[in-house]
Coordinates of C-alpha atoms in Angstrom, one line a residue:
Chain A
A83 CA 59.3 -58.3 97.6
Q84 CA 62.9 -59.1 98.6
K85 CA 64.3 -57.7 101.7
V86 CA 67.3 -58.2 104.0
T87 CA 67.1 -57.2 107.6
Q88 CA 70.0 -56.8 110.0
A89 CA 68.4 -55.8 113.3
Q90 CA 71.6 -55.0 115.0
T91 CA 72.9 -51.7 114.1
E92 CA 75.9 -51.7 116.3
I93 CA 77.7 -54.3 118.4
S94 CA 80.6 -53.7 120.8
V95 CA 82.5 -56.6 122.3
V96 CA 85.8 -57.1 124.0
E97 CA 88.5 -58.9 122.2
K98 CA 88.3 -62.7 122.4
E99 CA 84.6 -62.7 122.9
D100 CA 82.4 -64.6 120.5
V101 CA 79.8 -62.5 118.6
T102 CA 76.9 -63.3 116.3
L103 CA 75.5 -61.1 113.7
D104 CA 72.0 -61.7 112.7
C105 CA 70.5 -61.6 109.2
V106 CA 66.8 -62.3 108.3
Y107 CA 65.7 -62.3 104.6
E108 CA 62.6 -62.3 102.6
T109 CA 62.2 -63.6 99.1
R110 CA 59.6 -65.5 96.9
D111 CA 62.3 -67.0 94.8
T112 CA 62.7 -70.8 95.3
T113 CA 66.5 -70.6 94.4
Y114 CA 68.5 -67.7 95.7
Y115 CA 71.9 -66.8 97.1
L116 CA 73.0 -65.3 100.3
F117 CA 76.1 -63.5 101.0
W118 CA 78.2 -61.8 103.7
Y119 CA 80.5 -58.9 103.0
K120 CA 82.8 -57.0 105.3
Q121 CA 83.5 -53.3 104.8
P122 CA 86.5 -52.1 106.7
P123 CA 87.2 -48.4 107.3
S124 CA 89.0 -48.2 103.9
G125 CA 85.6 -48.6 102.3
E126 CA 85.8 -51.5 99.8
L127 CA 83.5 -54.4 100.5
V128 CA 85.2 -57.7 100.9
F129 CA 83.4 -61.0 100.1
L130 CA 83.2 -63.4 102.9
I131 CA 80.8 -66.2 101.8
R132 CA 78.2 -67.1 99.3
R133 CA 75.6 -69.8 100.2
N134 CA 73.0 -71.4 97.8
S135 CA 69.5 -71.8 99.1
F136 CA 69.7 -75.5 98.4
D137 CA 72.6 -76.0 100.7
E138 CA 71.7 -75.7 104.4
Q139 CA 74.9 -77.1 105.7
N140 CA 76.6 -74.8 108.1
E141 CA 80.1 -73.6 107.2
I142 CA 83.1 -72.8 109.2
S143 CA 86.2 -70.9 107.9
G144 CA 88.8 -70.4 110.6
R145 CA 87.1 -68.2 113.3
Y146 CA 84.1 -67.5 111.1
S147 CA 81.1 -69.7 111.0
W148 CA 77.6 -69.3 109.3
N149 CA 74.3 -70.8 110.3
F150 CA 71.7 -70.9 107.5
Q151 CA 68.2 -71.9 108.5
K152 CA 65.8 -71.8 105.7
S153 CA 62.8 -72.5 107.9
T154 CA 63.3 -69.2 109.8
S155 CA 64.9 -67.4 106.7
S156 CA 68.0 -66.6 108.7
F157 CA 71.7 -66.5 107.7
N158 CA 73.5 -65.7 110.8
F159 CA 77.3 -65.1 111.0
T160 CA 79.5 -65.9 114.1
I161 CA 83.0 -64.7 114.8
T162 CA 84.7 -66.8 117.5
A163 CA 87.4 -65.2 119.6
S164 CA 87.0 -61.8 118.0
Q165 CA 90.0 -59.7 117.3
V166 CA 90.4 -55.9 116.9
V167 CA 91.0 -56.5 113.2
D168 CA 87.4 -57.8 113.0
S169 CA 86.1 -54.2 113.6
A170 CA 84.2 -53.2 110.5
V171 CA 80.7 -53.0 109.0
Y172 CA 79.2 -56.3 108.1
F173 CA 76.6 -56.7 105.4
C174 CA 74.3 -59.6 104.6
A175 CA 73.0 -59.6 101.0
L176 CA 70.5 -61.6 98.9
G177 CA 71.1 -62.4 95.3
R178 CA 68.6 -63.8 92.7
D179 CA 68.9 -66.8 90.5
G180 CA 67.2 -67.5 87.2
S181 CA 67.6 -66.2 83.6
S182 CA 67.8 -62.7 84.9
N183 CA 70.7 -63.5 87.1
T184 CA 72.7 -60.4 87.1
G185 CA 74.5 -60.2 90.5
K186 CA 72.1 -57.6 91.5
L187 CA 72.4 -57.9 95.3
I188 CA 70.0 -56.6 97.9
F189 CA 72.0 -55.6 100.9
G190 CA 70.8 -55.2 104.5
Q191 CA 71.6 -52.0 106.4
G192 CA 74.7 -53.4 108.0
T193 CA 75.9 -54.2 111.5
T194 CA 78.8 -52.1 112.8
L195 CA 81.0 -54.3 114.9
Q196 CA 83.5 -52.7 117.2
V197 CA 86.0 -55.0 119.0
K198 CA 87.8 -53.4 121.8
P199 CA 91.3 -54.5 123.0
Chain B
G189 CA 96.4 -52.6 89.3
A190 CA 95.4 -55.7 91.1
G191 CA 92.0 -54.4 92.3
V192 CA 89.0 -52.4 91.2
S193 CA 90.1 -48.7 90.8
Q194 CA 87.7 -45.7 91.1
T195 CA 88.4 -42.1 90.5
P196 CA 88.0 -39.6 91.9
S197 CA 88.0 -40.9 95.5
N198 CA 86.2 -37.7 96.5
K199 CA 84.3 -35.2 94.5
V200 CA 82.6 -32.0 95.8
T201 CA 80.4 -30.3 93.4
E202 CA 77.6 -27.6 93.4
K203 CA 73.9 -28.3 92.8
G204 CA 73.2 -28.4 89.2
K205 CA 76.6 -29.3 87.9
Y206 CA 77.5 -32.4 85.8
V207 CA 79.7 -35.2 87.4
E208 CA 81.6 -38.1 86.0
L209 CA 82.8 -41.0 88.1
R210 CA 85.2 -43.6 86.6
C211 CA 85.7 -47.2 87.3
D212 CA 88.6 -49.4 86.1
P213 CA 87.7 -53.1 86.8
I214 CA 90.0 -56.0 87.3
S215 CA 91.4 -57.1 84.1
G216 CA 89.5 -59.8 82.5
H217 CA 86.4 -59.3 84.5
T218 CA 83.5 -59.1 82.0
A219 CA 80.7 -58.1 84.5
L220 CA 80.7 -54.6 86.0
Y221 CA 78.3 -53.1 88.6
W222 CA 77.6 -49.8 90.0
Y223 CA 76.1 -49.4 93.5
R224 CA 75.3 -46.4 95.6
Q225 CA 75.8 -46.3 99.3
S226 CA 74.2 -43.6 101.5
L227 CA 75.5 -42.9 105.0
G228 CA 74.5 -45.7 107.4
Q229 CA 72.9 -47.8 104.7
G230 CA 73.8 -50.8 102.7
P231 CA 74.8 -50.4 98.9
E232 CA 71.9 -50.2 96.5
F233 CA 72.1 -51.6 93.0
L234 CA 72.2 -49.0 90.1
I235 CA 73.3 -50.7 86.9
Y236 CA 75.0 -53.7 85.6
F237 CA 77.1 -54.3 82.5
Q238 CA 77.9 -57.5 80.8
G239 CA 80.7 -56.6 78.3
T240 CA 79.8 -53.3 76.7
G241 CA 76.0 -53.3 77.1
A242 CA 74.0 -52.3 80.0
A243 CA 72.2 -55.6 80.9
D244 CA 70.2 -54.1 83.7
D245 CA 69.8 -50.5 84.5
S246 CA 66.7 -50.9 86.6
G247 CA 68.4 -49.3 89.7
L248 CA 69.2 -46.0 88.1
P249 CA 67.0 -43.6 90.1
N250 CA 66.0 -41.2 87.1
D251 CA 67.1 -40.1 83.8
R252 CA 69.9 -37.8 85.2
F253 CA 71.9 -40.9 85.7
F254 CA 73.6 -42.7 82.9
A255 CA 76.5 -45.0 82.6
V256 CA 78.7 -46.3 79.7
R257 CA 81.2 -48.9 79.2
P258 CA 82.3 -48.4 75.5
E259 CA 85.2 -50.9 75.3
G260 CA 84.0 -53.5 77.8
S261 CA 86.5 -52.4 80.4
V262 CA 86.5 -49.0 82.0
S263 CA 83.1 -47.6 82.9
T264 CA 81.9 -44.1 83.5
L265 CA 78.8 -43.1 85.6
K266 CA 77.5 -39.8 84.7
I267 CA 75.2 -37.6 86.6
Q268 CA 73.6 -34.5 85.1
R269 CA 72.1 -31.5 87.0
T270 CA 73.3 -32.9 90.4
E271 CA 71.0 -32.6 93.5
R272 CA 71.9 -32.6 97.1
G273 CA 70.2 -36.0 97.4
D274 CA 72.8 -37.4 95.0
S275 CA 75.4 -37.1 97.8
A276 CA 76.6 -40.7 98.5
V277 CA 79.5 -43.0 97.9
Y278 CA 79.3 -44.6 94.5
L279 CA 80.7 -48.1 94.5
C280 CA 81.9 -50.1 91.6
A281 CA 82.3 -53.8 91.5
S282 CA 83.4 -56.4 89.0
S283 CA 83.3 -60.1 88.6
L284 CA 84.6 -62.7 86.2
M285 CA 81.2 -63.7 84.9
W286 CA 77.7 -62.6 85.4
G287 CA 75.5 -63.5 88.3
P288 CA 76.1 -64.4 92.0
N289 CA 76.4 -68.0 91.3
T290 CA 79.6 -67.7 89.5
G291 CA 81.6 -66.0 92.3
E292 CA 81.9 -62.9 94.4
L293 CA 81.9 -59.4 93.5
F294 CA 85.1 -57.4 93.9
F295 CA 84.5 -53.9 95.0
G296 CA 86.5 -50.7 94.6
E297 CA 86.9 -48.2 97.5
G298 CA 84.2 -46.0 96.1
S299 CA 83.9 -42.4 94.9
R300 CA 82.4 -40.1 97.6
L301 CA 80.2 -37.5 95.9
T302 CA 79.2 -34.4 97.9
V303 CA 76.7 -32.0 96.2
L304 CA 76.5 -28.7 98.0

């Protein structure tokens, strides 16, 4: 069975604090993809990152960084020096590879991040 | 438009009625996806189109749900005999090609369906 767990339902921080959003996944696939999406109040999900299971290098993009650890099946997301505009719901998702590759993503339940000024 | 467009943005209907939700993907995107998001949950996959055909409809909850994409662009999600449990936000997404290894999904803002 495939599953994505985001144990943190809500996180509240003060602006400029660093915050890490946890994501743990389960899959039997040997090749798979992991994603993070942001859902602001307007509702549309915005793609943040895609990571192939073969690539365990951590990635940094501006204030965002991702830590992928295959040994613990985790793909955590850190925002450095958080800003009010980072307030949103963040989803971790798992995608499958193979001949039936369809973009059918399995999403976690989401973490609501509130950044207070 | 530049993004994925979904109409209506809000739909309130009575139990037992028929509903159509429309999705206009980004021009040139061949893959189109429907997801459903209940309150406080992550989106759940419903159906995926590659061109005009439904390549994977395994997420449709039952035979009251149906979707079409007759010309490979606009798609319509159809729900017959609506039930209160169908209340959710229905999200549409498109991408250039099929599969997550080709790039990200571009989502619309969703159609919020409320069944009274």
